[in-house]
XYZ file of N, CA and C in Angstrom:
444
model
N -6.493 22.345 29.894
C -5.279 23.073 29.596
C -5.423 23.680 28.191
N -5.241 24.978 28.076
C -5.416 25.683 26.802
C -4.127 25.738 25.984
N -2.978 25.648 26.653
C -1.676 25.665 25.980
C -0.924 24.404 26.384
N -0.291 23.781 25.397
C 0.487 22.589 25.690
C 1.583 22.459 24.649
N 2.776 22.164 25.127
C 3.875 21.871 24.209
C 4.077 20.366 24.216
N 3.995 19.771 23.034
C 4.110 18.320 22.895
C 5.292 18.010 21.981
N 6.037 16.971 22.306
C 7.240 16.627 21.546
C 6.937 16.378 20.069
N 5.804 15.767 19.751
C 5.474 15.434 18.364
C 4.661 16.544 17.689
N 3.650 17.047 18.361
C 2.725 18.016 17.765
C 3.164 19.470 17.932
N 4.159 19.698 18.775
C 4.664 21.053 18.962
C 3.793 21.870 19.899
N 3.838 23.182 19.723
C 3.091 24.118 20.571
C 1.633 24.143 20.117
N 0.735 23.799 21.031
C -0.699 23.785 20.724
C -1.410 24.801 21.604
N -2.324 25.545 21.001
C -3.070 26.567 21.714
C -4.536 26.457 21.326
N -5.401 26.181 22.300
C -6.823 25.996 22.013
C -7.664 27.211 22.394
N -7.023 28.285 22.797
C -7.777 29.484 23.165
C -8.597 29.965 21.984
N -9.849 30.312 22.259
C -10.724 30.837 21.218
C -11.480 29.775 20.448
N -11.211 28.496 20.714
C -11.964 27.438 20.031
C -13.228 27.118 20.828
N -14.365 27.144 20.155
C -15.622 26.775 20.794
C -16.096 25.420 20.298
N -15.982 25.201 19.019
C -16.446 23.979 18.391
C -15.222 23.257 17.825
N -15.437 22.198 17.055
C -14.306 21.507 16.442
C -13.645 22.395 15.404
N -12.329 22.400 15.422
C -11.539 23.149 14.461
C -10.178 22.464 14.330
N -9.459 22.791 13.266
C -8.135 22.210 13.048
C -7.137 22.864 14.000
N -6.482 22.034 14.797
C -5.491 22.517 15.750
C -4.067 22.310 15.226
N -3.898 21.282 14.367
C -2.575 20.928 13.840
C -2.786 20.233 12.503
N -1.924 20.519 11.547
C -2.022 19.869 10.238
C -0.639 19.744 9.632
N -0.337 18.566 9.124
C 0.972 18.290 8.515
C 0.805 17.308 7.361
N 1.748 17.348 6.442
C 1.872 16.314 5.411
C 2.851 15.282 5.965
N 2.368 14.074 6.206
C 3.188 13.020 6.791
C 3.699 12.111 5.663
N 5.022 11.938 5.536
C 5.519 11.022 4.502
C 5.173 9.575 4.856
N 4.684 8.844 3.828
C 4.353 7.435 4.032
C 4.405 6.716 2.684
N 5.271 5.739 2.572
C 5.400 4.899 1.376
C 5.397 5.719 0.085
N 6.340 6.583 -0.066
C 6.525 7.399 -1.273
C 5.393 8.377 -1.556
N 4.565 8.641 -0.581
C 3.502 9.625 -0.705
C 3.528 10.531 0.512
N 2.720 11.555 0.460
C 2.510 12.413 1.617
C 1.026 12.362 1.958
N 0.729 12.132 3.214
C -0.660 12.030 3.665
C -0.992 13.275 4.480
N -2.021 13.991 4.027
C -2.476 15.156 4.787
C -3.082 14.653 6.089
N -2.496 15.061 7.192
C -2.933 14.615 8.511
C -3.401 15.829 9.299
N -4.644 15.755 9.757
C -5.286 16.887 10.418
C -5.728 16.475 11.810
N -5.398 17.291 12.780
C -5.782 17.063 14.173
C -6.921 18.020 14.508
N -8.100 17.452 14.707
C -9.306 18.219 15.029
C -9.505 18.228 16.534
N -9.816 19.401 17.053
C -9.982 19.551 18.490
C -11.214 20.403 18.768
N -11.926 20.068 19.840
C -13.096 20.836 20.259
C -12.723 21.693 21.461
N -13.040 22.973 21.386
C -12.711 23.893 22.457
C -13.388 23.583 23.775
N -14.378 22.671 23.776
C -15.059 22.297 25.011
C -14.203 21.386 25.888
N -13.089 20.901 25.372
C -12.261 19.948 26.102
C -10.925 20.578 26.458
N -10.161 19.866 27.269
C -8.815 20.288 27.636
C -7.809 19.363 26.975
N -6.673 19.917 26.611
C -5.594 19.110 26.052
C -4.994 18.220 27.124
N -4.627 17.022 26.728
C -4.023 16.065 27.643
C -2.824 15.422 26.953
N -1.685 15.419 27.625
C -0.490 14.778 27.062
C -0.741 13.305 26.774
N -1.459 12.630 27.656
C -1.738 11.201 27.476
C -2.493 10.942 26.171
N -3.502 11.751 25.906
C -4.286 11.561 24.682
C -3.472 11.930 23.449
N -2.660 12.978 23.542
C -1.797 13.345 22.424
C -0.762 12.250 22.159
N -0.255 11.640 23.212
C 0.693 10.533 23.066
C 0.058 9.357 22.325
N -1.233 9.112 22.568
C -1.938 8.038 21.858
C -1.963 8.299 20.359
N -2.244 9.546 19.972
C -2.232 9.894 18.553
C -0.825 9.784 17.973
N 0.168 10.223 18.731
C 1.549 10.115 18.272
C 1.918 8.653 18.037
N 1.595 7.782 18.980
C 1.896 6.361 18.833
C 1.158 5.753 17.648
N -0.064 6.193 17.431
C -0.849 5.738 16.290
C -0.113 6.068 14.995
N 0.331 7.312 14.861
C 1.005 7.730 13.634
C 2.366 7.045 13.472
N 3.085 6.863 14.555
C 4.397 6.212 14.479
C 4.284 4.722 14.172
N 3.170 4.098 14.540
C 2.947 2.678 14.257
C 1.975 2.469 13.112
N 1.973 3.402 12.153
C 0.938 3.393 11.125
C 1.017 2.202 10.181
N 2.185 1.586 10.002
C 2.270 0.408 9.131
C 1.279 -0.673 9.567
N 1.228 -0.955 10.849
C 0.311 -1.986 11.362
C -1.141 -1.544 11.214
N -1.406 -0.264 11.438
C -2.762 0.262 11.313
C -3.224 0.177 9.868
N -2.349 0.534 8.935
C -2.686 0.471 7.514
C -3.019 -0.961 7.117
N -2.228 -1.901 7.566
C -2.483 -3.314 7.256
C -3.843 -3.753 7.816
N -4.105 -3.410 9.049
C -5.377 -3.759 9.693
C -6.557 -3.100 8.962
N -6.389 -1.839 8.587
C -7.447 -1.105 7.894
C -7.719 -1.689 6.515
N -6.659 -2.043 5.809
C -6.848 -2.637 4.479
C -7.549 -3.995 4.579
N -7.264 -4.757 5.618
C -7.988 -6.013 5.819
C -9.470 -5.751 6.076
N -9.772 -4.716 6.850
C -11.168 -4.348 7.108
C -11.850 -3.906 5.809
N -11.126 -3.161 4.950
C -11.696 -2.749 3.671
C -11.965 -3.955 2.776
N -11.063 -4.927 2.776
C -11.288 -6.157 1.996
C -12.544 -6.868 2.477
N -12.686 -7.000 3.790
C -13.884 -7.651 4.336
C -15.147 -6.903 3.953
N -15.084 -5.583 4.009
C -16.240 -4.766 3.635
C -16.612 -4.987 2.165
N -15.603 -4.960 1.277
C -15.868 -5.121 -0.153
C -16.330 -6.534 -0.495
N -15.932 -7.518 0.293
C -16.438 -8.877 0.084
C -17.924 -8.964 0.414
N -18.370 -8.178 1.377
C -19.786 -8.155 1.752
C -20.620 -7.283 0.820
N -20.031 -6.188 0.355
C -20.752 -5.236 -0.487
C -19.769 -4.667 -1.507
N -19.827 -5.167 -2.721
C -18.853 -4.805 -3.754
C -19.288 -3.593 -4.586
N -20.280 -2.854 -4.161
C -20.788 -1.729 -4.949
C -19.690 -0.703 -5.257
N -18.881 -0.358 -4.267
C -17.791 0.610 -4.461
C -16.814 0.097 -5.517
N -16.407 -1.147 -5.405
C -15.491 -1.758 -6.366
C -16.121 -1.786 -7.749
N -17.347 -2.275 -7.857
C -18.017 -2.401 -9.149
C -18.187 -1.048 -9.835
N -18.521 -0.032 -9.064
C -18.668 1.302 -9.622
C -17.373 1.749 -10.292
N -16.249 1.563 -9.612
C -14.971 2.014 -10.157
C -14.506 1.162 -11.335
N -14.805 -0.115 -11.313
C -14.469 -0.980 -12.446
C -15.218 -0.509 -13.688
N -16.474 -0.089 -13.516
C -17.277 0.383 -14.646
C -16.858 1.773 -15.110
N -16.473 2.642 -14.186
C -16.214 4.047 -14.511
C -14.790 4.351 -14.958
N -13.837 3.573 -14.512
C -12.432 3.859 -14.816
C -11.796 2.705 -15.589
N -10.746 3.031 -16.311
C -10.038 2.004 -17.071
C -8.991 1.315 -16.213
N -8.781 0.052 -16.493
C -7.713 -0.741 -15.879
C -7.759 -0.779 -14.355
N -8.949 -0.853 -13.811
C -9.110 -0.996 -12.363
C -9.117 -2.496 -12.041
N -8.360 -2.906 -11.041
C -8.365 -4.331 -10.683
C -9.767 -4.794 -10.258
N -10.155 -5.949 -10.755
C -11.465 -6.507 -10.404
C -11.363 -7.396 -9.165
N -10.167 -7.832 -8.873
C -9.911 -8.652 -7.701
C -9.841 -7.746 -6.470
N -10.545 -8.099 -5.405
C -10.611 -7.254 -4.204
C -9.228 -7.014 -3.605
N -8.407 -8.048 -3.506
C -7.069 -7.877 -2.924
C -6.238 -6.867 -3.711
N -6.265 -6.979 -5.040
C -5.509 -6.062 -5.887
C -6.083 -4.650 -5.818
N -7.407 -4.566 -5.781
C -8.081 -3.268 -5.702
C -7.669 -2.534 -4.429
N -7.757 -3.222 -3.303
C -7.414 -2.590 -2.022
C -5.924 -2.256 -1.964
N -5.082 -3.101 -2.527
C -3.641 -2.826 -2.543
C -3.336 -1.556 -3.335
N -4.137 -1.273 -4.360
C -3.912 -0.086 -5.190
C -4.474 1.190 -4.559
N -5.332 1.054 -3.576
C -5.923 2.241 -2.947
C -4.838 3.060 -2.248
N -4.990 4.369 -2.352
C -4.041 5.294 -1.726
C -4.707 5.994 -0.548
N -3.904 6.308 0.432
C -4.410 7.061 1.585
C -4.279 8.541 1.246
N -5.408 9.234 1.274
C -5.401 10.662 0.959
C -5.307 11.525 2.206
N -5.908 11.065 3.292
C -5.850 11.888 4.503
C -6.099 11.043 5.739
N -5.631 11.581 6.853
C -5.895 11.002 8.169
C -6.449 12.127 9.028
N -7.580 11.871 9.643
C -8.170 12.843 10.558
C -8.080 12.323 11.982
N -7.403 13.053 12.831
C -7.304 12.723 14.255
C -8.374 13.539 14.972
N -9.328 12.884 15.592
C -10.443 13.565 16.264
C -10.312 13.386 17.763
N -10.073 14.464 18.423
C -9.916 14.490 19.881
C -11.321 14.551 20.469
N -11.802 13.427 20.939
C -13.189 13.300 21.381
C -13.462 14.043 22.680
N -14.655 14.617 22.765
C -15.067 15.298 23.993
C -15.874 14.368 24.893
N -16.097 13.140 24.455
C -16.921 12.216 25.222
C -16.106 11.505 26.291
N -16.646 11.449 27.473
C -15.957 10.841 28.610
C -15.599 9.388 28.314
N -14.395 9.021 28.648
C -13.945 7.646 28.450
C -13.366 7.384 27.072
N -13.523 8.321 26.150
C -12.992 8.146 24.803
C -11.691 8.929 24.681
N -10.708 8.325 24.038
C -9.458 9.052 23.817
C -9.441 9.685 22.433
N -10.403 9.326 21.593
C -10.484 9.925 20.272
C -10.729 8.897 19.198
N -10.894 9.403 17.992
C -11.094 8.567 16.827
C -10.143 9.015 15.746
N -9.876 8.095 14.846
C -9.061 8.413 13.689
C -9.835 7.967 12.458
N -9.880 8.826 11.459
C -10.530 8.486 10.192
C -9.456 8.522 9.114
N -9.337 7.406 8.402
C -8.353 7.276 7.333
C -9.122 7.210 6.020
N -8.851 8.146 5.115
C -9.527 8.180 3.816
C -8.681 7.457 2.771
N -9.227 6.360 2.266
C -8.595 5.591 1.198
C -9.318 5.899 -0.109
N -8.552 6.074 -1.179
C -9.144 6.340 -2.490
C -8.460 5.489 -3.546
N -9.237 5.152 -4.564
C -8.671 4.475 -5.724
C -8.512 5.515 -6.826
N -7.336 5.631 -7.370
C -7.042 6.574 -8.445
C -7.552 7.987 -8.149
N -7.071 8.589 -7.092
C -7.581 9.913 -6.717
C -7.351 10.981 -7.789
N -6.361 10.762 -8.655
C -6.122 11.734 -9.722
C -7.226 11.683 -10.776
N -7.938 10.558 -10.868
C -9.004 10.406 -11.865
C -10.388 10.601 -11.265
N -10.530 10.301 -9.986
C -11.827 10.387 -9.322
C -11.643 11.178 -8.040
N -12.353 12.275 -7.905
C -12.171 13.101 -6.713
C -13.403 13.125 -5.827
N -14.353 12.271 -6.084
C -15.616 12.376 -5.368
C -15.988 11.157 -4.551
N -15.150 10.193 -4.464
C -15.534 8.995 -3.721
C -14.332 8.391 -3.001
N -14.579 7.862 -1.818
C -13.525 7.258 -1.022
C -14.161 6.293 -0.032
N -13.342 5.486 0.563
C -13.765 4.610 1.650
C -13.027 5.060 2.894
N -13.691 4.948 4.028
C -13.063 5.369 5.281
C -12.907 4.181 6.208
N -11.779 4.173 6.862
C -11.536 3.200 7.919
C -11.483 3.986 9.228
N -12.210 3.520 10.211
C -12.236 4.182 11.520
C -11.407 3.362 12.500
N -10.616 4.033 13.255
C -9.767 3.393 14.260
C -9.879 4.161 15.574
N -9.569 3.508 16.638
C -9.455 4.151 17.935
C -8.045 3.899 18.434
N -7.278 4.962 18.641
C -5.901 4.760 19.130
C -5.902 4.125 20.509
N -4.890 3.318 20.751
C -4.773 2.660 22.057
C -3.989 3.544 23.004
N -4.277 3.414 24.301
C -3.545 4.208 25.309
C -2.116 3.745 25.345
C-alpha cells in the first residue's frame, strides 16, 4: 500500500521511495525535553496498519522502554566502561558512578525503522547522550524491537 492514513502518524505516502528515506518526523515531548523521532521507510515494502500500530504502541509506552534501555546501558557500561571513562576525563562534573551517569544521559533521538525483512516488524534505535550541549560527537544506542 503506497498511501495510508494512520491515527497516530497521519497521512503517509511512499510513492517515489526506492531506498530508505524519512517518511515521518516529529518532536515528541518526553520528561521536559523534546525527542526528535524519525520514521524511516524503504520503498521496497508496503505500509501496514499493524506494523504502524506497533510503533505507535512503542512510543505511547515509552516510559517502560526507557527504563529497560537504561538498564541495558548500565549492564553494557559495567562490562565495558570506556564510554564512561572517556567522558569523565573529557568533561567536568561527570558522574563516575554508572547509575548516576546513565540517569543523567539524555535521549536525543528515536529512529523507527520499518524493516523490509520477512517476519520482522521493525527496529527502533534510541540515541542516548551525556551532556549533548558539550559533546556532539558521541552517543550510546539502545536497540529495541516493538512488540505486535
